[in-house]
Amino acid sequence: MAPGGFVDWWGKAINKEVHGGVRAAWFLYVLTVVTNVVIVPNLLNLVTYLHRTMHMGVSGSATTATNFIGATSGFALIGAFLSDSNITRSRTMLLFGPFMFLVMDTDC
């Protein structure tokens, strides 16, 4: 048994210099901040557009914008299910990557 009881996929004791640590956690923290830096301004612009151009009320435009962001987050769950069950991660990225690029390109 390994010290601390941690083993890798093959049952060997883990190397503390390679496995574990907080690098993955810091990557997720940075990724969350960067994602919010992109999503929050788009959400605010969408509320402003719906309120001023489409003449919706502030509460209605905010509700519509949050429903839109929620729906796009739901599509990420569908993509994750497809990636894990039917096709590999790399094929999923190759298939849906161009769509993501097109969506980001039309936001500008």
GROMACS .gro file of C-alpha atoms in nm:
model
  108
    1MET     CA    1   0.000   0.000   0.000
    2ALA     CA    2   0.123   0.348  -0.085
    3PRO     CA    3   0.197   0.609   0.180
    4GLY     CA    4  -0.128   0.791   0.246
    5GLY     CA    5  -0.318   0.521   0.056
    6PHE     CA    6  -0.305   0.695  -0.284
    7VAL     CA    7  -0.228   0.493  -0.596
    8ASP     CA    8  -0.247   0.561  -0.970
    9TRP     CA    9  -0.442   0.370  -1.237
   10TRP     CA   10  -0.208   0.073  -1.226
   11GLY     CA   11  -0.196   0.044  -0.848
   12LYS     CA   12   0.151   0.198  -0.813
   13ALA     CA   13   0.228   0.453  -0.542
   14ILE     CA   14   0.185   0.807  -0.669
   15ASN     CA   15   0.473   1.049  -0.715
   16LYS     CA   16   0.390   1.366  -0.519
   17GLU     CA   17   0.598   1.579  -0.759
   18VAL     CA   18   0.383   1.475  -1.056
   19HIS     CA   19   0.037   1.393  -0.917
   20GLY     CA   20  -0.193   1.599  -0.704
   21GLY     CA   21  -0.129   1.953  -0.597
   22VAL     CA   22  -0.331   2.260  -0.677
   23ARG     CA   23  -0.235   2.321  -1.040
   24ALA     CA   24  -0.560   2.177  -1.171
   25ALA     CA   25  -0.762   2.376  -0.920
   26TRP     CA   26  -0.587   2.701  -1.018
   27PHE     CA   27  -0.653   2.621  -1.383
   28LEU     CA   28  -1.025   2.583  -1.308
   29TYR     CA   29  -1.030   2.907  -1.108
   30VAL     CA   30  -0.867   3.101  -1.391
   31LEU     CA   31  -1.095   2.937  -1.647
   32THR     CA   32  -1.401   3.038  -1.443
   33VAL     CA   33  -1.286   3.399  -1.417
   34VAL     CA   34  -1.207   3.420  -1.790
   35THR     CA   35  -1.544   3.267  -1.877
   36ASN     CA   36  -1.725   3.519  -1.658
   37VAL     CA   37  -1.524   3.803  -1.812
   38VAL     CA   38  -1.674   3.700  -2.147
   39ILE     CA   39  -2.029   3.609  -2.039
   40VAL     CA   40  -2.117   3.898  -1.806
   41PRO     CA   41  -2.059   4.181  -2.058
   42ASN     CA   42  -2.252   3.989  -2.323
   43LEU     CA   43  -2.536   3.943  -2.076
   44LEU     CA   44  -2.539   4.313  -1.994
   45ASN     CA   45  -2.529   4.408  -2.363
   46LEU     CA   46  -2.816   4.172  -2.433
   47VAL     CA   47  -3.027   4.327  -2.156
   48THR     CA   48  -2.950   4.676  -2.289
   49TYR     CA   49  -3.035   4.572  -2.645
   50LEU     CA   50  -3.364   4.411  -2.544
   51HIS     CA   51  -3.459   4.711  -2.330
   52ARG     CA   52  -3.365   4.996  -2.565
   53THR     CA   53  -3.400   4.851  -2.915
   54MET     CA   54  -3.669   4.589  -2.868
   55HIS     CA   55  -3.861   4.805  -2.614
   56MET     CA   56  -3.897   4.532  -2.353
   57GLY     CA   57  -3.923   4.613  -1.986
   58VAL     CA   58  -3.610   4.589  -1.774
   59SER     CA   59  -3.731   4.284  -1.583
   60GLY     CA   60  -3.851   4.112  -1.901
   61SER     CA   61  -3.526   4.176  -2.082
   62ALA     CA   62  -3.322   4.052  -1.784
   63THR     CA   63  -3.534   3.738  -1.763
   64THR     CA   64  -3.495   3.674  -2.136
   65ALA     CA   65  -3.119   3.725  -2.117
   66THR     CA   66  -3.077   3.487  -1.822
   67ASN     CA   67  -3.297   3.229  -1.993
   68PHE     CA   68  -3.074   3.256  -2.301
   69ILE     CA   69  -2.755   3.211  -2.097
   70GLY     CA   70  -2.916   2.918  -1.913
   71ALA     CA   71  -3.012   2.751  -2.240
   72THR     CA   72  -2.659   2.785  -2.376
   73SER     CA   73  -2.526   2.631  -2.054
   74GLY     CA   74  -2.770   2.344  -2.104
   75PHE     CA   75  -2.629   2.284  -2.450
   76ALA     CA   76  -2.288   2.237  -2.287
   77LEU     CA   77  -2.437   1.953  -2.082
   78ILE     CA   78  -2.571   1.791  -2.399
   79GLY     CA   79  -2.227   1.821  -2.558
   80ALA     CA   80  -2.066   1.665  -2.251
   81PHE     CA   81  -2.309   1.374  -2.263
   82LEU     CA   82  -2.239   1.317  -2.634
   83SER     CA   83  -1.866   1.340  -2.572
   84ASP     CA   84  -1.871   1.087  -2.289
   85SER     CA   85  -2.116   0.840  -2.436
   86ASN     CA   86  -2.091   0.830  -2.814
   87ILE     CA   87  -1.784   1.007  -2.947
   88THR     CA   88  -1.443   1.092  -2.810
   89ARG     CA   89  -1.349   1.428  -2.665
   90SER     CA   90  -1.125   1.521  -2.956
   91ARG     CA   91  -1.396   1.443  -3.212
   92THR     CA   92  -1.645   1.645  -3.008
   93MET     CA   93  -1.412   1.945  -3.008
   94LEU     CA   94  -1.350   1.909  -3.381
   95LEU     CA   95  -1.723   1.882  -3.447
   96PHE     CA   96  -1.851   2.162  -3.222
   97GLY     CA   97  -1.546   2.390  -3.224
   98PRO     CA   98  -1.635   2.560  -3.553
   99PHE     CA   99  -1.988   2.628  -3.424
  100MET     CA  100  -1.844   2.789  -3.112
  101PHE     CA  101  -1.612   3.002  -3.328
  102LEU     CA  102  -1.906   3.113  -3.543
  103VAL     CA  103  -2.108   3.211  -3.237
  104MET     CA  104  -1.820   3.408  -3.086
  105ASP     CA  105  -1.760   3.575  -3.423
  106THR     CA  106  -2.122   3.692  -3.454
  107ASP     CA  107  -2.121   3.843  -3.099
  108CYS     CA  108  -1.877   4.116  -3.200
   0.00000   0.00000   0.00000
